[in-house]
Short mmCIF file of C-alpha atoms in Angstrom, two decimals:
data_model
loop_
_atom_site.label_atom_id
_atom_site.label_comp_id
_atom_site.label_asym_id
_atom_site.label_seq_id
_atom_site.Cartn_x
_atom_site.Cartn_y
_atom_site.Cartn_z
CA MET A 1 71.78 25.65 202.05
CA THR A 2 74.53 25.11 204.65
CA HIS A 3 75.31 27.12 207.74
CA PRO A 4 78.50 27.70 209.76
CA ILE A 5 78.86 25.25 212.62
CA SER A 6 79.41 25.90 216.29
CA GLU A 7 82.70 24.60 217.63
CA THR A 8 81.35 24.10 221.13
CA SER A 9 78.36 21.97 220.13
CA LEU A 10 79.86 19.89 217.32
CA PHE A 11 83.56 19.47 218.02
CA ARG A 12 85.48 17.46 220.54
CA ASN A 13 88.77 18.83 221.90
CA PRO A 14 91.20 16.19 220.62
CA GLY A 15 94.39 18.05 221.52
CA GLY A 16 97.78 17.59 219.86
CA ILE A 17 98.13 17.52 216.10
CA LEU A 18 94.40 16.94 215.55
CA GLU A 19 93.67 20.21 217.35
CA ASP A 20 96.16 22.03 215.12
CA ILE A 21 94.65 20.48 211.99
CA ALA A 22 91.11 21.34 213.06
CA LYS A 23 91.94 24.99 213.80
CA ASN A 24 93.64 25.40 210.45
CA LYS A 25 90.79 23.64 208.68
CA LEU A 26 88.21 26.07 210.07
CA VAL A 27 90.16 28.96 208.58
CA GLU A 28 90.40 27.16 205.22
CA VAL A 29 86.65 26.49 205.17
CA ARG A 30 85.85 30.10 206.02
CA ASP A 31 88.01 31.29 203.14
CA ALA A 32 86.57 28.71 200.75
CA ARG A 33 83.01 29.82 201.53
CA HIS A 34 83.89 33.36 200.50
CA SER A 35 85.75 32.23 197.39
CA VAL A 36 83.26 29.66 196.06
CA PRO A 37 79.75 29.81 197.53
CA VAL A 38 77.62 26.72 197.96
CA SER A 39 75.33 27.77 195.12
CA ARG A 40 78.23 27.53 192.67
CA LEU A 41 79.27 24.12 193.98
CA GLU A 42 75.74 22.83 193.49
CA GLU A 43 75.79 23.98 189.86
CA THR A 44 78.83 21.88 188.91
CA GLU A 45 78.51 18.88 186.62
CA MET A 46 79.97 16.52 189.23
CA PHE A 47 77.41 17.55 191.84
CA SER A 48 74.63 15.91 189.83
CA ARG A 49 76.68 12.78 189.02
CA PRO A 50 75.43 9.56 190.69
CA CYS A 51 78.05 8.26 193.11
CA TYR A 52 79.58 4.81 192.87
CA SER A 53 78.48 2.44 195.63
CA LEU A 54 81.22 1.66 198.14
CA ARG A 55 79.42 -1.55 199.16
CA ASP A 56 79.16 -2.82 195.59
CA PHE A 57 82.84 -2.29 194.85
CA MET A 58 84.10 -3.45 198.23
CA LEU A 59 82.22 -6.74 198.05
CA ALA A 60 82.78 -7.36 194.32
CA ALA A 61 84.36 -10.75 193.63
CA ASP A 62 86.88 -9.25 191.19
CA ARG A 63 88.08 -6.61 193.68
CA THR A 64 90.42 -6.90 196.67
CA GLY A 65 88.59 -4.83 199.29
CA ILE A 66 91.59 -2.51 199.41
CA ILE A 67 91.04 1.24 199.62
CA ALA A 68 94.33 2.38 198.10
CA GLU A 69 95.49 5.79 199.23
CA PHE A 70 97.31 8.59 197.44
CA LYS A 71 99.19 10.49 200.14
CA ARG A 72 102.17 12.77 199.53
CA ALA A 73 103.07 13.48 203.18
CA SER A 74 101.88 13.16 206.77
CA PRO A 75 102.59 14.89 210.10
CA SER A 76 104.23 11.74 211.49
CA LYS A 77 106.39 10.82 208.49
CA GLY A 78 106.96 14.15 206.75
CA THR A 79 107.35 13.82 202.99
CA ILE A 80 106.45 10.32 201.79
CA ASN A 81 106.41 10.77 198.02
CA SER A 82 106.55 14.25 196.54
CA THR A 83 106.99 13.22 192.90
CA ALA A 84 104.17 10.72 192.37
CA ASP A 85 101.67 11.47 189.59
CA VAL A 86 98.13 11.15 190.93
CA SER A 87 96.63 9.96 187.64
CA VAL A 88 99.31 7.32 187.07
CA VAL A 89 99.29 6.04 190.64
CA THR A 90 95.52 5.89 191.12
CA SER A 91 94.97 4.28 187.72
CA SER A 92 97.57 1.66 188.62
CA TYR A 93 95.82 1.07 191.95
CA ALA A 94 92.52 0.49 190.16
CA ALA A 95 94.11 -1.85 187.62
CA ALA A 96 95.66 -3.87 190.47
CA GLY A 97 92.22 -4.48 191.98
CA ALA A 98 91.54 -1.62 194.38
CA SER A 99 87.91 -1.46 195.50
CA ALA A 100 88.20 2.29 196.08
CA LEU A 101 90.70 5.12 196.11
CA SER A 102 91.49 7.48 198.97
CA VAL A 103 92.87 10.90 198.10
CA LEU A 104 94.13 13.39 200.67
CA THR A 105 92.91 16.93 200.04
CA ASP A 106 94.55 18.62 203.04
CA ARG A 107 97.47 20.72 201.81
CA LYS A 108 99.19 22.06 204.93
CA PHE A 109 99.62 18.81 206.84
CA PHE A 110 99.42 16.12 204.12
CA GLY A 111 100.56 17.84 200.94
CA GLY A 112 97.28 17.07 199.19
CA SER A 113 94.86 19.19 197.21
CA VAL A 114 91.40 19.32 195.72
CA ALA A 115 93.13 19.15 192.33
CA ASP A 116 94.53 15.71 193.25
CA LEU A 117 91.03 14.38 193.83
CA VAL A 118 89.67 15.97 190.67
CA GLU A 119 92.44 14.29 188.67
CA ALA A 120 91.90 10.93 190.36
CA ARG A 121 88.17 11.13 189.59
CA ALA A 122 88.82 11.95 185.93
CA SER A 123 91.20 9.00 185.59
CA ASN A 124 89.13 6.25 187.26
CA THR A 125 85.76 4.53 187.38
CA ILE A 126 85.82 3.22 190.95
CA PRO A 127 84.74 5.00 194.16
CA VAL A 128 86.91 7.84 195.45
CA LEU A 129 87.11 8.78 199.13
CA ARG A 130 87.81 12.38 199.99
CA LYS A 131 90.30 11.89 202.84
CA GLU A 132 89.76 15.10 204.71
CA PHE A 133 89.00 16.49 208.16
CA ILE A 134 85.31 17.29 207.75
CA LEU A 135 84.23 20.04 210.14
CA ASP A 136 81.54 21.84 208.16
CA GLU A 137 78.68 21.00 205.81
CA TYR A 138 80.41 23.10 203.16
CA GLN A 139 83.14 20.45 202.82
CA ILE A 140 80.52 17.78 202.18
CA ILE A 141 78.89 19.78 199.40
CA GLU A 142 82.36 20.50 198.02
CA ALA A 143 83.28 16.80 198.14
CA LYS A 144 80.34 15.95 195.89
CA ALA A 145 81.13 18.86 193.57
CA ILE A 146 84.74 17.77 193.01
CA GLY A 147 83.84 14.17 192.23
CA ALA A 148 84.13 12.28 195.52
CA ASP A 149 81.89 9.29 196.19
CA ILE A 150 82.74 8.85 199.88
CA ILE A 151 83.41 11.20 202.78
CA LEU A 152 85.23 10.47 206.03
CA LEU A 153 83.80 11.46 209.41
CA ILE A 154 86.32 11.21 212.26
CA ALA A 155 84.77 10.42 215.63
CA SER A 156 87.79 11.66 217.58
CA ILE A 157 87.12 15.18 216.25
CA LEU A 158 83.33 15.25 215.85
CA ARG A 159 80.76 14.87 218.59
CA PRO A 160 78.00 12.30 217.90
CA VAL A 161 75.49 15.04 217.01
CA ALA A 162 77.88 16.28 214.32
CA VAL A 163 78.45 12.78 212.93
CA ALA A 164 74.69 12.25 212.64
CA ARG A 165 74.11 15.68 211.08
CA PHE A 166 76.93 15.41 208.55
CA ALA A 167 76.10 11.80 207.64
CA ARG A 168 72.47 12.74 207.01
CA LEU A 169 73.50 15.56 204.69
CA ALA A 170 75.95 13.31 202.84
CA LYS A 171 73.34 10.62 202.26
CA SER A 172 70.83 13.19 201.08
CA ILE A 173 73.11 14.13 198.17
CA GLY A 174 74.10 10.55 197.35
CA LEU A 175 77.49 10.25 199.05
CA ASN A 176 78.75 7.17 200.90
CA VAL A 177 79.85 7.72 204.51
CA LEU A 178 82.86 6.14 206.22
CA LEU A 179 82.91 6.68 209.99
CA GLU A 180 86.38 6.44 211.53
CA VAL A 181 86.76 5.32 215.15
CA HIS A 182 89.73 4.54 217.37
CA ASN A 183 88.07 2.81 220.33
CA LEU A 184 84.85 1.28 221.61
CA ALA A 185 83.57 4.49 223.20
CA GLU A 186 83.79 6.40 219.91
CA LEU A 187 82.07 3.52 218.10
CA GLU A 188 79.18 3.23 220.53
CA GLU A 189 78.63 7.00 220.74
CA SER A 190 78.93 7.84 217.06
CA ILE A 191 77.46 5.03 214.97
CA CYS A 192 74.22 5.98 213.24
CA ALA A 193 71.92 4.77 210.47
CA ASP A 194 73.29 7.08 207.78
CA VAL A 195 76.79 5.59 208.00
CA ASP A 196 77.72 3.00 205.35
CA ALA A 197 81.02 1.74 206.72
CA VAL A 198 82.93 1.82 209.99
CA GLY A 199 86.69 2.18 209.79
CA VAL A 200 88.88 1.25 212.73
CA ASN A 201 92.02 3.39 212.65
CA ASN A 202 94.93 1.34 213.97
CA ARG A 203 97.02 4.50 214.39
CA ASN A 204 97.00 6.32 217.72
CA LEU A 205 96.73 9.96 216.64
CA SER A 206 98.25 11.18 219.90
CA ASP A 207 101.61 9.43 219.53
CA PHE A 208 101.26 7.92 216.00
CA SER A 209 101.94 4.38 217.23
CA VAL A 210 100.22 1.68 215.18
CA SER A 211 98.67 -1.62 216.25
CA VAL A 212 96.41 -3.74 214.04
CA GLN A 213 95.20 -5.36 217.25
CA HIS A 214 92.77 -2.42 217.55
CA SER A 215 90.90 -3.82 214.55
CA PHE A 216 90.72 -7.32 216.00
CA ASP A 217 89.51 -5.95 219.34
CA LEU A 218 86.64 -3.94 217.84
CA VAL A 219 85.39 -6.09 214.96
CA SER A 220 82.76 -7.95 216.98
CA LYS A 221 81.39 -4.65 218.31
CA ILE A 222 80.55 -3.27 214.85
CA PRO A 223 76.94 -4.15 213.87
CA SER A 224 76.72 -6.49 210.88
CA GLU A 225 74.77 -4.05 208.68
CA PHE A 226 77.84 -1.84 208.30
CA LEU A 227 80.86 -2.52 206.12
CA LYS A 228 83.92 -3.05 208.30
CA VAL A 229 87.21 -1.42 207.32
CA SER A 230 90.63 -1.71 208.94
CA GLU A 231 92.76 1.40 208.46
CA SER A 232 96.54 1.95 208.73
CA GLY A 233 99.44 -0.30 209.60
CA ILE A 234 98.69 -3.01 207.03
CA SER A 235 101.95 -3.96 205.35
CA ASN A 236 101.61 -7.73 204.99
CA PRO A 237 99.11 -9.53 202.71
CA GLY A 238 98.74 -12.20 205.36
CA ILE A 239 97.27 -9.63 207.77
CA ILE A 240 94.49 -8.93 205.26
CA LEU A 241 93.52 -12.60 205.22
CA GLU A 242 93.49 -12.65 209.02
CA LEU A 243 91.35 -9.52 209.10
CA LYS A 244 88.98 -11.02 206.52
CA ARG A 245 88.55 -14.10 208.68
CA ALA A 246 87.84 -11.83 211.63
CA GLY A 247 85.02 -10.14 209.66
CA TYR A 248 86.54 -7.16 207.83
CA ASP A 249 85.44 -6.24 204.31
CA GLY A 250 87.87 -3.43 203.53
CA PHE A 251 91.46 -2.40 204.16
CA LEU A 252 92.79 1.13 203.80
CA ILE A 253 96.46 1.11 202.78
CA GLY A 254 98.47 4.20 201.93
CA GLU A 255 101.99 4.66 203.20
CA ASN A 256 102.98 1.04 202.47
CA PHE A 257 102.47 1.74 198.76
CA MET A 258 103.27 5.45 198.58
CA LYS A 259 106.74 5.11 200.13
CA GLN A 260 107.83 3.12 197.07
CA ASP A 261 109.09 4.76 193.87
CA GLU A 262 106.20 3.18 191.95
CA PRO A 263 103.20 2.87 194.32
CA GLY A 264 101.01 1.21 191.70
CA ALA A 265 103.60 -1.49 191.06
CA ALA A 266 103.95 -1.98 194.81
CA MET A 267 100.21 -2.57 195.12
CA LYS A 268 100.24 -4.98 192.18
CA ALA A 269 102.99 -7.04 193.84
CA PHE A 270 101.11 -6.92 197.15
CA CYS A 271 97.92 -8.19 195.51
CA MET A 272 99.76 -10.96 193.67
CA GLU A 273 101.16 -12.15 196.98
CA LEU A 274 97.68 -11.90 198.51
CA GLU A 275 96.26 -14.06 195.71
CA LYS A 276 99.08 -16.57 196.17
CA LEU A 277 98.43 -16.88 199.90
CA GLN A 278 94.70 -17.34 199.26
CA GLY A 279 95.48 -20.08 196.76
CA GLU A 280 97.67 -21.80 199.34
CA GLY A 281 94.85 -21.70 201.88
CA TYR A 282 96.71 -19.37 204.23
#
């Protein structure tokens, strides 16, 4: 059974667009609770489905480590790709060697939907991340019920007590947990035993500037027992090889693929170039 959370005890005050997203998300969660109670979510077929292991797929020799994202829009870029078919794109990502899929479910700010994730789950047999702003236990239960294998916990929104509480709930129902951080303070405050992977977001959510250097600066600070993921701003296969050498296991890429007419084909070409560079000893 879940309970409404207290903003003052569990949330940070991030300001800017994150504040706007969080306020809207609380309203959405309140409405969703009334529309579909937790008891109904727990009765769904997907809720009892064993989740795929993010670690197994991310470290698999026949996979790339890439978490390929399906994203229709974003606050910083506006519409990115409004016509892409989620089943076609995500299936193409998986065929190209994606270790996992990331699907946005926020409608107002990112043009996503729960239906997108449901369709991606039905079309694929690799882990699916629910890319969402988790502010309430209800969303975690819902993530499992709609077929997600991984949830995202964002340290710039959630206080450490919330990260620990939400991660514990997620693990108790079989979900993988990706903790997203932007700096060393967030990492040191928020990391906990129930997290599976730590993602370093290279995008500054205050001004949307991007620097992969954030990943290089933080990699040595992430304890070795956690998977290490670099997020955002990766547009060159050579950067992946540099990040791998630095110690990263995973690489979340979205806009670089989604801005193309055929995102799946774009990822395939990217991975072919990656393989070529590896063969050349780059």
